[in-house]
Amino acid sequence: MKRELVPNRNINGEITVPGDKSIAHRAALLSILSSGPVTAVNYPDNSDCRVTLEAVRKFGVEIEQNDNAVVFKPPHQIKLPDDTIIDCGNSATTARLLAGLVAGSTMEVILSGDDFLSRRPMMRLVTPLKEMGAELFDQEGCLPLKIKGKKLLPFEYRLPVPSAQVKSALILAALASRCSLLIREDTLTRDHTEIMLGQIGEGIAVREIKASMVPDPKDPRKKKVFMPEDFKKEIKLTSGARVKGGLVDIPGDISTAAFFMAAAAIGRGTLTIKNLGLNPTRTAFLEHLKAIGCKVEIKDKTTLSGEARGQVTVTGGTLKARKVAGETTVGLIDEIPVVAVMAAFAEGTTVIRDARELKVKESDRLAATAANLQRMGVKCGLLDDGLVVEGTTELPGADFSSFGDHRIAMAFSIAALFLEGPSSLDDDSVVAVSCPEFYNLLESIKA
Ligand code: S3P
């Protein structure tokens, strides 16, 4: 539905955001392979996570929904008719992780998705899964994907694209097939699968390679950075790795909270988010807020189910431009649209590079962000791998398009708060993909 967006610069208060989508998908999907029940506390109710619930139900997992938790009871034996079609809707995490799981099983499944998901690349996982011995039939590199599960071979792989979805697909494939696996990452990506398997399973070992300072042989008075390996992380699964079941307590989703924190940042307000996920592979947005001139305070930090969490208070200030590139871009992968919105209200010119991956998200997020920024009068350049955004003051209201993408809809609903006149969004329903509560939460922190 079309939504009218009214300016309101006063953003203050305290909220909790729904549970982390990435962690929720993993808890549900791992339950298919589990020997005992998996209880996911704070499982979010959004359309992506509902798609995953329906998918795991097809594998015979019994689902009990209580007030605050979803209990997944795995079947004794998975019985799935050949060529069962599983509709993954808009959710790439569901499709990609399930592709791995089925590839290593004895099942034959067809994975499909909506028009948006059907355009997203699948070869990044089809190629390594075929190398492991799986049989997959893609549609020119995309869904629908027919998968004939096979007993897979032990596998070693260095991720060519920094993608937590590909990494997790391979882990689920190895788990389903009970074969050993070694994955190396050059750039750290979100590690919820590894953490969860360590918590509710066994047979996984993770080694993070840390840099140290050593005397420089050319000048012993100086020190230089030494990396003992040429990769950042190694994940090993033994052939005995398995899921046993247990409790997964899901913290608030930092990628959803980012929109509200951005509103406080631009409006120079103070916003507290309780029980927010603080896994270090996901906190680049907090570092970004600090780097552009905000205050970020963390209280009550604790770890549950292996996942760090705490109370975060953001206080906005005079925002400054910053160059975002390399590992920082990977860390901000889902936050780039709202990072670009903040850049429009910052002093100076923000350059975002190494963000080519954004072209194959729920929409082409580089083009969608640039188009909406230009509609609100911002000078914005579209690069092959990023954006250049010139900060401006006193921008007029605009008619935004969501491009069918929840994060574009939320990013520009935030931008509209700080424009000089009313704006509109062509379709607000897409926010339901990750946060149906978005407009209610936003209302609750407006003065
Ligand atoms: C996700 C990984 C990221 C992210 C997506 C969720 C996950 O995708 O953008 O929203 O849950 O593993 P990539 O693995 O494609 O980078």
XYZ file of C-alpha atoms and ligand atoms in Angstrom:
463
model
C 0.000 0.000 0.000
C 1.095 3.558 -0.670
C 2.161 5.361 2.521
C 2.336 9.078 3.204
C 5.482 9.975 5.150
C 5.443 13.051 7.363
C 8.613 14.856 8.553
C 9.454 14.575 12.254
C 12.960 15.315 13.486
C 12.428 14.418 17.130
C 13.476 10.829 17.593
C 14.086 9.703 21.175
C 13.145 6.839 23.453
C 13.673 3.178 24.132
C 12.676 0.130 22.053
C 13.374 -3.536 21.547
C 13.513 -4.835 17.996
C 12.396 -8.311 16.818
C 14.772 -11.275 16.998
C 17.661 -11.622 14.575
C 16.503 -13.022 11.230
C 19.796 -14.739 10.373
C 19.932 -16.561 13.714
C 16.248 -17.528 13.501
C 16.611 -19.117 10.039
C 19.555 -21.155 11.268
C 17.801 -22.429 14.405
C 14.830 -23.599 12.312
C 16.891 -25.171 9.525
C 19.336 -26.941 11.858
C 16.348 -28.558 13.581
C 15.744 -30.647 10.415
C 19.049 -32.415 11.098
C 18.750 -32.479 14.880
C 18.386 -35.580 17.029
C 16.486 -33.631 19.722
C 14.150 -30.599 19.841
C 15.438 -27.094 19.180
C 13.768 -24.273 21.126
C 14.150 -20.835 19.567
C 13.335 -18.070 22.070
C 12.316 -14.719 20.511
C 11.790 -16.200 17.010
C 10.698 -13.184 14.924
C 7.349 -13.144 13.163
C 8.212 -11.833 9.697
C 7.509 -13.245 6.244
C 11.082 -14.515 5.656
C 11.115 -16.453 8.922
C 7.574 -17.754 8.278
C 8.760 -19.140 4.939
C 11.474 -21.029 6.817
C 8.898 -22.359 9.336
C 6.773 -23.699 6.462
C 9.828 -25.211 4.781
C 10.996 -27.110 7.877
C 7.417 -28.324 8.444
C 7.594 -29.984 4.998
C 10.600 -31.991 6.232
C 8.395 -33.397 8.986
C 9.540 -31.105 11.797
C 6.691 -30.554 14.260
C 6.377 -26.920 15.273
C 4.901 -25.687 18.542
C 4.510 -21.941 18.925
C 4.366 -20.563 22.450
C 4.186 -16.928 23.508
C 7.846 -16.189 23.155
C 9.379 -19.326 21.682
C 9.080 -21.757 18.814
C 9.846 -25.407 19.556
C 11.031 -27.494 16.594
C 10.614 -31.247 17.086
C 12.498 -33.156 14.391
C 11.041 -36.347 12.888
C 12.676 -39.726 13.634
C 13.143 -40.165 9.924
C 12.651 -37.581 7.203
C 10.186 -38.774 4.575
C 9.723 -36.373 1.723
C 8.113 -37.376 -1.599
C 10.555 -36.944 -4.529
C 10.392 -33.582 -6.280
C 8.644 -31.893 -3.358
C 8.562 -28.173 -4.212
C 9.620 -25.838 -1.435
C 8.719 -22.209 -1.979
C 11.353 -19.958 -0.378
C 9.377 -16.755 -1.070
C 11.708 -13.750 -0.920
C 14.234 -15.383 1.396
C 17.679 -16.115 -0.050
C 18.927 -17.408 3.307
C 16.191 -20.076 3.297
C 16.910 -21.076 -0.317
C 20.684 -21.144 -0.083
C 20.960 -22.907 3.274
C 18.300 -25.455 2.320
C 20.079 -26.115 -1.000
C 23.133 -27.189 0.995
C 21.147 -29.291 3.433
C 19.255 -31.162 0.669
C 22.424 -31.619 -1.445
C 23.979 -33.652 1.353
C 20.840 -35.671 2.148
C 19.103 -38.550 0.390
C 16.163 -36.386 -0.739
C 15.120 -34.891 -4.055
C 13.694 -31.402 -3.740
C 12.902 -28.436 -5.975
C 13.513 -25.023 -4.430
C 11.576 -22.096 -5.879
C 11.068 -18.461 -4.925
C 9.243 -15.257 -5.819
C 10.221 -13.137 -8.841
C 12.854 -11.227 -6.858
C 14.503 -14.329 -5.360
C 14.362 -16.081 -8.748
C 16.741 -13.471 -10.146
C 19.375 -13.894 -7.404
C 22.601 -15.824 -8.125
C 22.840 -19.436 -7.010
C 26.024 -20.559 -8.816
C 28.135 -19.390 -5.860
C 26.813 -22.420 -3.977
C 25.889 -24.726 -6.871
C 29.564 -24.827 -7.983
C 31.132 -25.897 -4.640
C 28.223 -28.275 -3.887
C 28.787 -29.996 -7.258
C 32.502 -30.243 -6.398
C 31.446 -32.074 -3.231
C 29.580 -34.556 -5.444
C 26.028 -33.188 -5.265
C 23.601 -33.165 -8.188
C 21.941 -29.807 -8.776
C 20.038 -28.472 -11.787
C 19.762 -24.683 -11.911
C 17.827 -22.388 -14.233
C 20.656 -20.365 -15.806
C 22.314 -19.950 -12.439
C 19.081 -19.110 -10.600
C 16.045 -20.749 -8.987
C 14.143 -22.991 -9.446
C 16.858 -25.365 -8.324
C 16.343 -29.124 -8.496
C 18.563 -30.964 -6.042
C 19.180 -34.709 -5.857
C 20.821 -35.362 -2.513
C 23.964 -37.508 -2.587
C 26.569 -38.851 -0.160
C 29.118 -36.049 -0.443
C 32.911 -36.197 -0.354
C 35.212 -34.573 2.212
C 35.839 -31.043 0.989
C 38.222 -28.109 1.418
C 37.140 -24.706 0.182
C 38.353 -21.128 0.266
C 35.353 -18.827 -0.100
C 35.792 -16.742 -3.289
C 32.888 -14.415 -2.322
C 32.591 -13.326 1.318
C 29.145 -14.847 1.927
C 27.771 -16.267 5.160
C 25.003 -17.915 3.161
C 27.445 -19.895 0.996
C 29.566 -20.804 4.035
C 26.463 -21.981 5.899
C 25.127 -23.924 2.892
C 28.381 -25.913 2.771
C 28.291 -26.542 6.530
C 24.697 -27.841 6.290
C 25.657 -30.017 3.290
C 28.548 -31.586 5.223
C 26.370 -32.058 8.323
C 23.595 -33.751 6.317
C 26.089 -36.027 4.558
C 28.321 -36.630 7.566
C 31.450 -35.747 5.639
C 34.355 -33.653 6.838
C 34.717 -30.064 5.668
C 37.328 -27.333 5.888
C 36.401 -23.774 4.932
C 38.755 -20.799 4.824
C 37.577 -17.212 4.835
C 39.671 -14.258 3.627
C 37.096 -11.804 4.969
C 35.096 -12.511 8.096
C 31.350 -12.900 7.532
C 28.573 -13.424 10.080
C 29.325 -16.580 12.069
C 25.921 -17.538 13.510
C 26.003 -21.049 11.990
C 29.375 -21.871 13.537
C 28.300 -20.483 16.924
C 24.988 -22.328 16.902
C 26.544 -25.642 15.930
C 29.025 -25.210 18.773
C 26.099 -24.605 21.151
C 23.493 -27.181 20.085
C 25.728 -29.645 18.266
C 29.239 -31.026 18.143
C 32.132 -31.674 15.788
C 32.943 -28.093 14.736
C 36.197 -26.243 15.422
C 36.883 -22.651 14.464
C 40.313 -21.021 14.320
C 40.511 -17.282 13.866
C 43.883 -16.039 12.643
C 44.950 -12.976 14.598
C 47.554 -10.466 13.471
C 50.412 -9.685 15.884
C 53.104 -7.008 16.007
C 56.659 -8.316 15.468
C 60.045 -6.532 15.195
C 60.639 -5.302 11.655
C 63.714 -7.218 10.328
C 64.662 -4.151 8.244
C 64.681 -1.880 11.297
C 64.490 -3.608 14.744
C 63.461 -0.299 16.359
C 60.187 -0.580 14.472
C 57.390 -3.165 14.566
C 55.332 -4.528 11.716
C 52.036 -6.405 11.433
C 52.450 -10.171 11.064
C 49.676 -12.529 9.891
C 50.714 -16.161 10.482
C 48.408 -17.316 7.624
C 47.124 -15.666 4.440
C 43.475 -16.182 5.474
C 41.427 -14.917 8.425
C 39.460 -17.914 9.610
C 39.368 -21.672 9.322
C 36.252 -23.741 10.059
C 36.614 -27.501 10.425
C 33.796 -30.012 10.629
C 34.589 -33.626 11.427
C 32.653 -36.429 9.760
C 31.021 -37.011 13.151
C 29.639 -33.458 13.402
C 25.961 -33.442 14.341
C 23.097 -31.399 15.762
C 21.834 -32.561 19.152
C 19.255 -29.862 19.884
C 18.800 -27.395 22.733
C 17.997 -23.771 23.377
C 18.741 -20.871 21.026
C 18.031 -17.486 22.623
C 17.778 -14.975 19.761
C 18.852 -11.368 20.477
C 17.363 -8.320 18.723
C 18.309 -7.880 15.060
C 20.993 -5.203 14.682
C 20.238 -4.883 10.955
C 16.654 -3.863 11.834
C 17.767 -1.650 14.733
C 20.105 0.182 12.327
C 17.160 2.087 10.792
C 16.012 3.456 14.158
C 19.572 4.217 15.240
C 20.083 6.108 11.972
C 16.979 8.205 12.736
C 18.406 9.151 16.153
C 21.774 9.873 14.523
C 20.365 12.264 11.897
C 17.860 13.870 14.308
C 20.470 14.312 17.082
C 18.215 12.379 19.406
C 18.977 9.698 21.983
C 17.680 6.195 21.413
C 18.170 3.068 23.525
C 17.743 -0.417 22.092
C 17.475 -3.218 24.635
C 18.636 -6.813 24.152
C 20.404 -6.020 20.889
C 22.595 -8.630 19.169
C 26.257 -7.614 19.446
C 27.992 -10.458 17.641
C 31.288 -8.825 16.508
C 30.663 -9.887 12.874
C 27.514 -7.724 12.920
C 28.513 -4.562 14.817
C 30.206 -2.599 12.004
C 27.194 -0.250 12.017
C 27.941 0.821 15.609
C 31.560 1.533 14.617
C 30.259 3.482 11.635
C 28.003 5.603 13.844
C 30.981 6.470 16.045
C 33.179 7.251 13.030
C 30.637 9.738 11.613
C 30.159 11.628 14.892
C 27.622 9.821 17.125
C 27.992 8.626 20.690
C 27.401 4.896 21.205
C 27.162 3.459 24.732
C 26.838 -0.233 25.506
C 25.524 -1.473 28.861
C 24.593 -4.855 30.366
C 26.661 -6.806 27.834
C 26.219 -10.542 28.184
C 26.370 -13.713 26.090
C 23.516 -16.213 25.735
C 23.492 -19.160 23.317
C 27.006 -18.071 22.308
C 25.695 -14.743 20.940
C 26.723 -11.434 22.547
C 23.991 -8.913 23.305
C 23.424 -5.774 25.349
C 21.696 -2.438 25.689
C 22.858 0.151 23.174
C 22.260 3.895 23.430
C 22.956 6.058 20.399
C 23.112 9.829 20.613
C 23.239 11.722 17.332
C 25.551 14.647 16.575
C 26.881 16.610 13.633
C 27.374 13.861 11.083
C 30.573 13.735 9.017
C 31.304 11.920 5.753
C 33.462 8.790 5.808
C 34.966 6.445 3.231
C 33.467 2.946 3.507
C 35.388 0.164 1.731
C 36.842 -3.337 1.998
C 36.009 -5.319 5.139
C 33.948 -2.418 6.497
C 31.597 -2.738 3.526
C 31.258 -6.501 4.131
C 30.461 -5.792 7.797
C 27.795 -3.277 6.719
C 26.392 -5.469 3.941
C 22.715 -5.102 4.968
C 23.091 -1.553 6.299
C 24.506 0.212 3.207
C 21.147 1.756 2.104
C 20.670 3.432 5.494
C 24.396 4.338 5.640
C 23.830 6.164 2.329
C 20.747 7.914 3.769
C 22.810 9.153 6.746
C 25.475 10.326 4.265
C 22.875 12.587 2.623
C 22.563 14.495 5.925
C 26.299 14.506 6.768
C 28.934 17.182 6.175
C 31.093 16.251 3.197
C 31.058 13.555 0.539
C 30.710 9.896 1.517
C 32.278 7.298 -0.771
C 31.116 3.672 -0.544
C 33.235 1.095 -2.452
C 33.567 -2.702 -2.703
C 29.774 -3.006 -2.522
C 29.191 -4.875 -5.809
C 27.289 -7.569 -3.861
C 24.513 -5.051 -3.231
C 23.476 -5.348 -6.868
C 22.259 -8.912 -6.217
C 20.370 -8.421 -2.947
C 16.547 -8.250 -2.695
C 16.865 -5.454 -5.303
C 19.840 -3.809 -6.989
C 20.407 -1.821 -3.820
C 23.050 0.471 -5.341
C 20.724 1.596 -8.143
C 17.649 1.723 -5.857
C 19.460 3.810 -3.218
C 20.890 6.189 -5.830
C 17.491 6.641 -7.503
C 15.729 7.480 -4.217
C 18.535 9.805 -3.055
C 18.307 11.673 -6.366
C 14.518 11.988 -5.928
C 15.134 13.880 -2.663
C 17.560 16.206 -4.418
C 20.841 14.649 -3.229
C 23.806 14.641 -5.595
C 24.615 10.956 -5.798
C 26.943 9.110 -8.139
C 26.428 5.446 -8.954
C 29.708 3.506 -9.273
C 30.184 -0.039 -10.508
C 30.925 -1.110 -6.926
C 29.410 1.652 -4.830
C 28.004 5.108 -4.359
C 29.220 8.671 -3.905
C 26.833 10.729 -1.771
C 27.186 14.462 -1.243
C 25.793 15.675 2.074
C 23.246 18.508 1.799
C 20.914 20.484 4.042
C 17.254 21.372 3.514
C 16.158 18.666 1.141
C 12.618 18.603 -0.304
C 10.093 15.777 0.263
C 10.040 13.064 -2.398
C 8.001 10.188 -3.815
C 10.069 7.117 -3.026
C 9.949 3.637 -4.496
C 10.629 0.548 -2.382
C 11.829 -1.406 -5.452
C 10.148 -4.395 -3.754
C 12.906 -4.368 -1.126
C 12.253 -4.154 2.637
C 15.546 -2.431 3.456
C 15.078 0.219 0.741
C 11.535 0.910 2.043
C 12.780 1.287 5.643
C 15.856 3.367 4.725
C 13.783 5.957 2.834
C 10.992 5.996 5.420
C 13.767 7.178 7.777
C 15.064 9.734 5.238
C 11.534 11.186 4.903
C 11.534 12.178 8.605
C 14.209 14.791 7.890
C 12.968 16.314 4.629
C 11.381 19.754 4.376
C 7.997 18.573 3.075
C 5.824 15.448 3.016
C 6.995 12.357 1.111
C 5.440 9.078 0.035
C 6.463 5.459 -0.418
C 4.832 3.417 -3.203
C 4.569 0.147 -1.237
C 5.039 -0.119 2.529
C 3.971 -3.788 2.734
C 7.502 -5.013 1.890
C 8.757 -4.132 5.396
C 6.957 -7.335 6.513
C 9.851 -9.339 5.020
C 11.989 -8.543 8.066
C 10.039 -6.209 10.387
C 6.232 -5.935 10.153
C 6.393 -3.835 13.353
C 8.562 -1.183 11.638
C 6.045 1.706 11.421
C 4.636 1.052 14.919
C 8.138 1.044 16.400
C 8.956 4.242 14.537
C 5.752 5.889 15.802
C 6.740 4.970 19.390
C 10.004 6.953 19.229
C 8.638 10.083 17.532
C 8.004 13.087 19.796
C 22.837 -13.493 5.516
C 24.016 -13.210 4.876
C 24.204 -12.040 4.021
C 23.133 -10.992 4.299
C 21.750 -11.580 4.339
C 21.655 -12.622 5.443
C 22.755 -14.727 6.335
O 24.102 -12.442 2.671
O 23.195 -9.977 3.326
O 20.794 -10.577 4.573
O 21.816 -14.872 7.124
O 23.661 -15.564 6.190
P 25.371 -13.024 1.868
O 25.769 -14.316 2.448
O 24.878 -13.180 0.448
O 26.429 -11.963 1.975
